XYZ file of N, CA and C in Angstrom:
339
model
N 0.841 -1.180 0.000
C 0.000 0.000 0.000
C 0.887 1.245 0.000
N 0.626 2.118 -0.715
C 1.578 4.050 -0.732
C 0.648 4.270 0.613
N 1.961 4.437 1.500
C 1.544 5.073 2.805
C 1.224 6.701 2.452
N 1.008 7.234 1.752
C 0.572 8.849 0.978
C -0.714 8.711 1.463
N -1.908 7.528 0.845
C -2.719 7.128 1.121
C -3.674 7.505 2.455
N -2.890 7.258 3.633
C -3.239 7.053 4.450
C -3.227 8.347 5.380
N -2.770 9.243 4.854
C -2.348 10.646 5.232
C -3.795 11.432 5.425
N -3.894 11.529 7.293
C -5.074 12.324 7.219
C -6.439 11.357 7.395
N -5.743 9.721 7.417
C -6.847 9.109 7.764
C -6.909 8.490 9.275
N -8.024 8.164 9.752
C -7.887 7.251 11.026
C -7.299 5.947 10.901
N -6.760 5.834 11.498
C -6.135 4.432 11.892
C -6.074 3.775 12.985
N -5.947 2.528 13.965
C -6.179 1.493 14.802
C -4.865 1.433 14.981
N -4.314 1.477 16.100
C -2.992 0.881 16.417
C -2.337 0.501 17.115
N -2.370 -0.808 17.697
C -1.850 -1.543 18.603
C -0.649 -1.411 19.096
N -0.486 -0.997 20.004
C 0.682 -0.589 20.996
C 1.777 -2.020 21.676
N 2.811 -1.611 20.876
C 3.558 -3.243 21.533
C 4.979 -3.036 22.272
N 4.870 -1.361 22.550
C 6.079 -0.753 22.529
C 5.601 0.246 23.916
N 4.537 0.198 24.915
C 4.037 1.340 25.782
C 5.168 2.739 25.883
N 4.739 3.281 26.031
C 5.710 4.727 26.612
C 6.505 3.825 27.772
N 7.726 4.292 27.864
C 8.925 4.187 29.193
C 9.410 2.702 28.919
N 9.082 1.429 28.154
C 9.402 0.898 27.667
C 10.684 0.558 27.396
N 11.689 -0.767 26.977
C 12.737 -0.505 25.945
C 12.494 -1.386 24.610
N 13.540 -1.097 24.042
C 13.329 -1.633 22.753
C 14.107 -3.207 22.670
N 13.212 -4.406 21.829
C 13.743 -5.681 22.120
C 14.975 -6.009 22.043
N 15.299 -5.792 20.809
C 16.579 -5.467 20.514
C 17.833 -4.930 20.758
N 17.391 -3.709 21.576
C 18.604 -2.547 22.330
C 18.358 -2.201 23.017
N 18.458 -2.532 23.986
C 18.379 -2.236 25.743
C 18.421 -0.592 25.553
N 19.187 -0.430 25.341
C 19.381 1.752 25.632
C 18.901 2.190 24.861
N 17.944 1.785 24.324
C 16.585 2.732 23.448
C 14.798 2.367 24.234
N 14.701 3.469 25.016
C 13.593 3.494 26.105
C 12.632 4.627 25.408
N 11.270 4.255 25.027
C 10.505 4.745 24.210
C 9.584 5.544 24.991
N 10.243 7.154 24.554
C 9.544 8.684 25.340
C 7.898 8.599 24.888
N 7.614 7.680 24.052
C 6.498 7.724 23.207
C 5.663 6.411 23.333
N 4.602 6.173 23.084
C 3.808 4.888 22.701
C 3.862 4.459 21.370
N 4.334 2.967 20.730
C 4.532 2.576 19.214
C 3.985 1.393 18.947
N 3.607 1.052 18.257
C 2.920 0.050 17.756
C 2.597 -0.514 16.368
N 1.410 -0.441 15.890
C 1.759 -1.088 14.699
C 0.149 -1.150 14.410
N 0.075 -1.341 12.523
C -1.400 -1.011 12.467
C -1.648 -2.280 11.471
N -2.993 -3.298 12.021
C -2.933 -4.881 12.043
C -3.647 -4.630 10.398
N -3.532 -5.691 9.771
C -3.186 -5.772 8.231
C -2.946 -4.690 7.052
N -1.872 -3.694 7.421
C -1.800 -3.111 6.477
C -0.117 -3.331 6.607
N 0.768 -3.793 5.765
C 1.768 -4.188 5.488
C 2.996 -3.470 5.340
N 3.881 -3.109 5.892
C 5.360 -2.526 5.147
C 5.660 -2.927 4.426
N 6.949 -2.410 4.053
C 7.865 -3.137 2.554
C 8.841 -3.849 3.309
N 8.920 -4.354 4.550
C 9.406 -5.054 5.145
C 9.186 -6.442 5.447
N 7.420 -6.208 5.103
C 6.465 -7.982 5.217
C 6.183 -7.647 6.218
N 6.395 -6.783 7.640
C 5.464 -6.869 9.144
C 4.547 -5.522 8.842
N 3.347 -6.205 9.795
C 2.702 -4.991 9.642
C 3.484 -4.106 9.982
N 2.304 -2.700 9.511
C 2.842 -1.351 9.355
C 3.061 -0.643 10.803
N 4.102 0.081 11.349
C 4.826 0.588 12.357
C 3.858 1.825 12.304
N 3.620 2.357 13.871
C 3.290 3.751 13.865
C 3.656 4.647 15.111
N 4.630 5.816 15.239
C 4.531 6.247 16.623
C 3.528 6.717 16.798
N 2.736 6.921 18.542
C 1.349 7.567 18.789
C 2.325 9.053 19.169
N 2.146 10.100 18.789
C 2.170 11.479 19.622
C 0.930 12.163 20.173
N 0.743 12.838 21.154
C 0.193 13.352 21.896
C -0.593 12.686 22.999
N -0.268 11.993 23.184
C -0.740 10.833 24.361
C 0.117 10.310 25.616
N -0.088 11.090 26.514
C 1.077 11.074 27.483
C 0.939 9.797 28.252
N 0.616 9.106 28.372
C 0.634 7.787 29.411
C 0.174 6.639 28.437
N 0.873 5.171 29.033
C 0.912 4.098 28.351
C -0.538 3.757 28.371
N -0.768 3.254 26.589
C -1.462 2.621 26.321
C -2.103 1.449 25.297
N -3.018 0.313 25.645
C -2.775 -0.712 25.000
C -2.964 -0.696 23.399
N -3.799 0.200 23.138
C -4.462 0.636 21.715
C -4.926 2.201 21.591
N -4.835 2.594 19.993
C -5.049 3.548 20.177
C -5.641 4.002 18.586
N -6.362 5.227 18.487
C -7.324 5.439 17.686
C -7.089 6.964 17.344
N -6.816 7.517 15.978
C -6.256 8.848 15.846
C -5.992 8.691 14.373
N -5.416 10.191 14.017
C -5.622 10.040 12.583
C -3.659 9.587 12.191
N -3.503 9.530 11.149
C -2.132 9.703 10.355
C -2.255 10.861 10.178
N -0.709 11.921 10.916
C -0.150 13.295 10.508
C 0.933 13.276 9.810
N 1.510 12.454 10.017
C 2.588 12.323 8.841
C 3.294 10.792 8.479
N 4.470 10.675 7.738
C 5.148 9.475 6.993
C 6.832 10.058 7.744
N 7.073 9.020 8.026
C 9.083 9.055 8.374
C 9.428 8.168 7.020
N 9.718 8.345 6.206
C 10.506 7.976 4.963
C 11.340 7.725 5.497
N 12.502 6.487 5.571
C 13.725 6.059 5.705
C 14.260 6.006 4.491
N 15.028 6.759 4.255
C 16.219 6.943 3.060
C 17.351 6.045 2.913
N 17.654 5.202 4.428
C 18.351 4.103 3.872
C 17.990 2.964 5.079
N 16.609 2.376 4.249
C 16.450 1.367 5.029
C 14.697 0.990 4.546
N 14.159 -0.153 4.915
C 13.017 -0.727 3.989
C 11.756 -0.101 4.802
N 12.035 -0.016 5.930
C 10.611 0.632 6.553
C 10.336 2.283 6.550
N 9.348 2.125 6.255
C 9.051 3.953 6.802
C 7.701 3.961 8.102
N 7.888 4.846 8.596
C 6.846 4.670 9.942
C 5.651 5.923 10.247
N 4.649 5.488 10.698
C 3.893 6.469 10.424
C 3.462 7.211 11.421
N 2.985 8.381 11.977
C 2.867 9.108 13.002
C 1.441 9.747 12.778
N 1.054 9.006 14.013
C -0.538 9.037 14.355
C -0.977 9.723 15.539
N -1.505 11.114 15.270
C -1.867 11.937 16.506
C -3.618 12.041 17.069
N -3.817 12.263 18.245
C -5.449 12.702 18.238
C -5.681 13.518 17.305
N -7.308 13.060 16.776
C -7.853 13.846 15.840
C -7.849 15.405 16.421
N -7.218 16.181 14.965
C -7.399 17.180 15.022
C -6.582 17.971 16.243
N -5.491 17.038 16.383
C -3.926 17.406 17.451
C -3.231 17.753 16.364
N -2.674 18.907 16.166
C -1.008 19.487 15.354
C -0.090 19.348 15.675
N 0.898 19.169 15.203
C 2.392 19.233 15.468
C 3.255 19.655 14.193
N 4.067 20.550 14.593
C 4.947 20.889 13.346
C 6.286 19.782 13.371
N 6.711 20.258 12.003
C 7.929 19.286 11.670
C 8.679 19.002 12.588
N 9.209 19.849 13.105
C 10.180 20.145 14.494
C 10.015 19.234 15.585
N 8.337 19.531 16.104
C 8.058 18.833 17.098
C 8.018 17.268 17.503
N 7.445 16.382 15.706
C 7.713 15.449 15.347
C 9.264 14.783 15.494
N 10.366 15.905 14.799
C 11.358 15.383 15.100
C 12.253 15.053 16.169
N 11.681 16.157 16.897
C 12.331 15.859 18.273
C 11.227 14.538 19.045
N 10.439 14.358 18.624
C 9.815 12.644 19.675
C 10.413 12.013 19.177
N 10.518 11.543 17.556
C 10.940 10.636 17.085
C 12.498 10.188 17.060
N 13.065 11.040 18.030
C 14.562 11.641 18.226
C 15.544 10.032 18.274
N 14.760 9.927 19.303
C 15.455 8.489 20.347
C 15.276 7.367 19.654
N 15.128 7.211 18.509
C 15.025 5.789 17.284
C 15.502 6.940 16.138
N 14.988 7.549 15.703
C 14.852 7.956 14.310
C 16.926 8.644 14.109
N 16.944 8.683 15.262
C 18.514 9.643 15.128
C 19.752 8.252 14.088
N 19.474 6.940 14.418
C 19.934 5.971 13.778
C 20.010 6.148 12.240
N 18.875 6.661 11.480
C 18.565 6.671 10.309
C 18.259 7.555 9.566
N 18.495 8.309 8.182
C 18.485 9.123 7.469
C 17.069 9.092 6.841
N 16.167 10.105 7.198
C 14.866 10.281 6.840
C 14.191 11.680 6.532
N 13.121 11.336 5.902
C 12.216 12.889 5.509
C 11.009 12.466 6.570
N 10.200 13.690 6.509
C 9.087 13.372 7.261
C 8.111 14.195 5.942
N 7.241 13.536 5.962
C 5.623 14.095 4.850
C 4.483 14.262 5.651
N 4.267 15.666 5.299
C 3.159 15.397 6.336
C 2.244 16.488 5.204
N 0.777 16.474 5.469
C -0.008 17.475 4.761
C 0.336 18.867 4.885
């Protein structure tokens, strides 16, 4: 699926990552944010599709909000999507600094409307 698509729509997204968290893989990546993942819509990776939640301060199991923007990875197969409460803003900036503590690994754009 062109995650473009999805820009501006609601989405479902299961949280497998709560806020304060770490990451399976790397112990010293502790997630300022809630992340998860949105159940049959696919990456170019084959797992479902990745999404950070912003504006949601405390852990939670699921969550319901629109797509504000796309993290394009420029060198690497996933891109991830960033899902805020309806009708919550955030500028570029603000995005980049949540997505700080993972995203600093990898060379990316962010798309947003």
């Amino acid at each position: 699926m062109d995650l473009l698509q999805l820009l501006g729509k609601s989405v479902d997204v299961i949280v497998d990552r709560p806020l304060g968290t770490t990451h399976p893989n790397h112990k010293d990546i502790i997630y300022p944010i809630n992340y998860g993942y949105i159940e049959n819509i696919f990456a170019r990776d084959g797992e479902e599709q990745d999404a950070y939640i912003l504006g949601v301060d405390e852990r939670v199991d699921s969550f319901s909000g629109t797509v504000i923007a796309i993290i394009r990875r420029l060198d690497d197969v996933e891109d991830k999507l960033v899902v805020a409460p309806d009708n919550m803003k955030f500028t570029l900036k603000e995005i980049m600094e949540k997505v700080h503590f993972q995203e600093q690994y990898f060379e990316t754009e962010i798309i947003m409307n």
